[in-house]
PDB file of C-alpha atoms in Angstrom:
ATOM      1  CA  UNK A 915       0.358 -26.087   8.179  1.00  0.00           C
ATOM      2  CA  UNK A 916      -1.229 -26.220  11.722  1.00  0.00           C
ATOM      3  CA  UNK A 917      -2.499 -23.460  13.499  1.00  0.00           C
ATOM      4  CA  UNK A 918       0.081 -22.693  15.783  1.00  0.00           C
ATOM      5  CA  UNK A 919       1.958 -21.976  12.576  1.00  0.00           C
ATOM      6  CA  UNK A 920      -0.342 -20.513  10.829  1.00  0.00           C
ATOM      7  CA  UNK A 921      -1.019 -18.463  13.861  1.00  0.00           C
ATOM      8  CA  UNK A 922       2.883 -17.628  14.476  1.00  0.00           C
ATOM      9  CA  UNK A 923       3.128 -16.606  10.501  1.00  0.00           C
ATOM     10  CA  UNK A 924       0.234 -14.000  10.477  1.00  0.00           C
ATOM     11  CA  UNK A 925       1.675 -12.321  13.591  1.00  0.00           C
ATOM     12  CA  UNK A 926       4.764 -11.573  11.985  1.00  0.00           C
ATOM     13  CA  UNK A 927       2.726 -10.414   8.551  1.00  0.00           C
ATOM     14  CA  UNK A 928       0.691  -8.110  11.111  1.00  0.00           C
ATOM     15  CA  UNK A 929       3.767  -6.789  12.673  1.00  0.00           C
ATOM     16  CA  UNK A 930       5.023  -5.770   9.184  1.00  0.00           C
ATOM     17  CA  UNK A 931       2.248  -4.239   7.690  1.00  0.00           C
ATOM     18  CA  UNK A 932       2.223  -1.564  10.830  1.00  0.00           C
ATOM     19  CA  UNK A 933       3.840   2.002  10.496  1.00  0.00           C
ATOM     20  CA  UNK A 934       6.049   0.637  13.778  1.00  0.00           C
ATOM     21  CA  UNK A 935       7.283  -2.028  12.150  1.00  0.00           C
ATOM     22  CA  UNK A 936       8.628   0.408   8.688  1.00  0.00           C
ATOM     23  CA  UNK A 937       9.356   3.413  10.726  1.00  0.00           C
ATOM     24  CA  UNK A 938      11.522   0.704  13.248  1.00  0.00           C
ATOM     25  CA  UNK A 939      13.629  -0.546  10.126  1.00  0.00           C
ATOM     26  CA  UNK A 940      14.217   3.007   8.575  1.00  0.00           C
ATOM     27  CA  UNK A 941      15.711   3.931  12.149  1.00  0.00           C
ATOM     28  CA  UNK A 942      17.815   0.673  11.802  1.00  0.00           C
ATOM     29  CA  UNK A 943      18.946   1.301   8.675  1.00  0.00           C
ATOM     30  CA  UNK A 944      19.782   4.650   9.338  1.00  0.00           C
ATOM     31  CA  UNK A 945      21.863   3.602  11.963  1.00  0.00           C
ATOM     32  CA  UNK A 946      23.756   0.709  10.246  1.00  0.00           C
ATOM     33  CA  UNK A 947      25.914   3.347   8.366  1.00  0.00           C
ATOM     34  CA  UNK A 948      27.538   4.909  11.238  1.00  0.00           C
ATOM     35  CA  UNK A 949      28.064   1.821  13.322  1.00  0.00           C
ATOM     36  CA  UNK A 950      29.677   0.083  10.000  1.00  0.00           C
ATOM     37  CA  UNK A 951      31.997   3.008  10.105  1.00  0.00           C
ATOM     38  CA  UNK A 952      35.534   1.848  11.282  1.00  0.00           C
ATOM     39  CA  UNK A 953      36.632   5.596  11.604  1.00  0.00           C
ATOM     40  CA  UNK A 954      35.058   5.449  14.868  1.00  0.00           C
ATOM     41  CA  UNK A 955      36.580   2.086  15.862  1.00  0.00           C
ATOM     42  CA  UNK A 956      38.645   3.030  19.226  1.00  0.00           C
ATOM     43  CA  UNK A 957      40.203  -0.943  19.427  1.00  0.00           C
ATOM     44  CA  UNK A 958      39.253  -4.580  17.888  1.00  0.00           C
ATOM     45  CA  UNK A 959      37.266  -4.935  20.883  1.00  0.00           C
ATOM     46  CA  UNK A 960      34.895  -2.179  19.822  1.00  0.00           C
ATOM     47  CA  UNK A 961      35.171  -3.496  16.265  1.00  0.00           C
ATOM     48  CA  UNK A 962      34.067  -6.719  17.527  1.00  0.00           C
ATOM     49  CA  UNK A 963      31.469  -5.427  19.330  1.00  0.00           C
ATOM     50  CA  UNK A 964      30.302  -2.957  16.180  1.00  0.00           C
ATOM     51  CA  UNK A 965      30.153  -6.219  13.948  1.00  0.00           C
ATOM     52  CA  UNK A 966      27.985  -8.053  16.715  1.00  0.00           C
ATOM     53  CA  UNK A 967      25.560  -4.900  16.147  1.00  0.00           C
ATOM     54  CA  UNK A 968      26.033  -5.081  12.745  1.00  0.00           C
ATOM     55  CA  UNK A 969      24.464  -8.648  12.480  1.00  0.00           C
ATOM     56  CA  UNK A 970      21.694  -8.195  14.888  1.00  0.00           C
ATOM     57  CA  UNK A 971      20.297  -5.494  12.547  1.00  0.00           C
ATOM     58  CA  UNK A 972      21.207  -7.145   9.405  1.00  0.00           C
ATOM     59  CA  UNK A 973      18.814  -9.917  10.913  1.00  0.00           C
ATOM     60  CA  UNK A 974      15.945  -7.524  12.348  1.00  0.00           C
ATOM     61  CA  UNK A 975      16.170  -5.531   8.701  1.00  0.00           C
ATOM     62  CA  UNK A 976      16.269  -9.048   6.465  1.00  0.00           C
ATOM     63  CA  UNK A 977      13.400 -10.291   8.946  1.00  0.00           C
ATOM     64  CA  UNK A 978      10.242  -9.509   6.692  1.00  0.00           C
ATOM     65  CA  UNK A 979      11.843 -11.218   3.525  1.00  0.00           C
ATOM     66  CA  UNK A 980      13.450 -14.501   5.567  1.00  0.00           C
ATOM     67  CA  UNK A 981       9.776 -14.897   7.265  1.00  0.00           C
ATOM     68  CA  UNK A 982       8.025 -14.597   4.007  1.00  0.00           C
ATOM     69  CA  UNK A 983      10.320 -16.948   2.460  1.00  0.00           C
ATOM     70  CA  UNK A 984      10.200 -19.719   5.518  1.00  0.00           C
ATOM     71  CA  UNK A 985       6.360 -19.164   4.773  1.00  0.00           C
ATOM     72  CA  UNK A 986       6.176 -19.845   1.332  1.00  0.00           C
ATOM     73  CA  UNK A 987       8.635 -22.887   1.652  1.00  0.00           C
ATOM     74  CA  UNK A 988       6.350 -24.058   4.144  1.00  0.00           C
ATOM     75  CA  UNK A 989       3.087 -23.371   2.324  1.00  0.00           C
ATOM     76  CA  UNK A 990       4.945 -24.901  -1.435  1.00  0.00           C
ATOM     77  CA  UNK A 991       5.663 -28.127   0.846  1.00  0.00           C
ATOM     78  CA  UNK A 992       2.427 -28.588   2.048  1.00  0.00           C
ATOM     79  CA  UNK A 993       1.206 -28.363  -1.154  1.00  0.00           C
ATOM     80  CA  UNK A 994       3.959 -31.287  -2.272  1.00  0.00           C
ATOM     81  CA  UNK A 995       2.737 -33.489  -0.089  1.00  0.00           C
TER      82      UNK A 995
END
């Protein structure tokens, strides 16, 4: 791995080892419940728009595990080669 990559990994373990980052994805998760709520839906284009919120913070909440696992398929290739 070079060290633009290495560099790029270890800012995103930094950012989740901070009370931001866990206090950030409590809020988000918090707020997935309501918005996944189709009680609230007024038409499909607010449904539509709820679902496009729905997969922004299903990314920022699965962020931590899908950069660990690009790392360690990146560090378990290196070591294949």
């Amino acid at each position: 791995m070079n060290q633009e990559t290495q560099t790029y990994y270890d800012n995103y373990f930094n950012l989740f080892a901070t009370d931001g980052w866990k206090q950030l994805v409590q809020e988000f998760g918090d707020n997935a419940t309501p918005i996944n709520s189709v009680e609230a839906v007024k038409d499909s284009n607010d449904m539509y728009f709820r679902k496009g919120q729905l997969n922004v913070l299903a990314h920022l909440l699965n962020m931590e595990n899908i950069v660990t696992t690009n790392y360690e398929e990146a560090s378990k290739s290196e070591e294949d080669d």
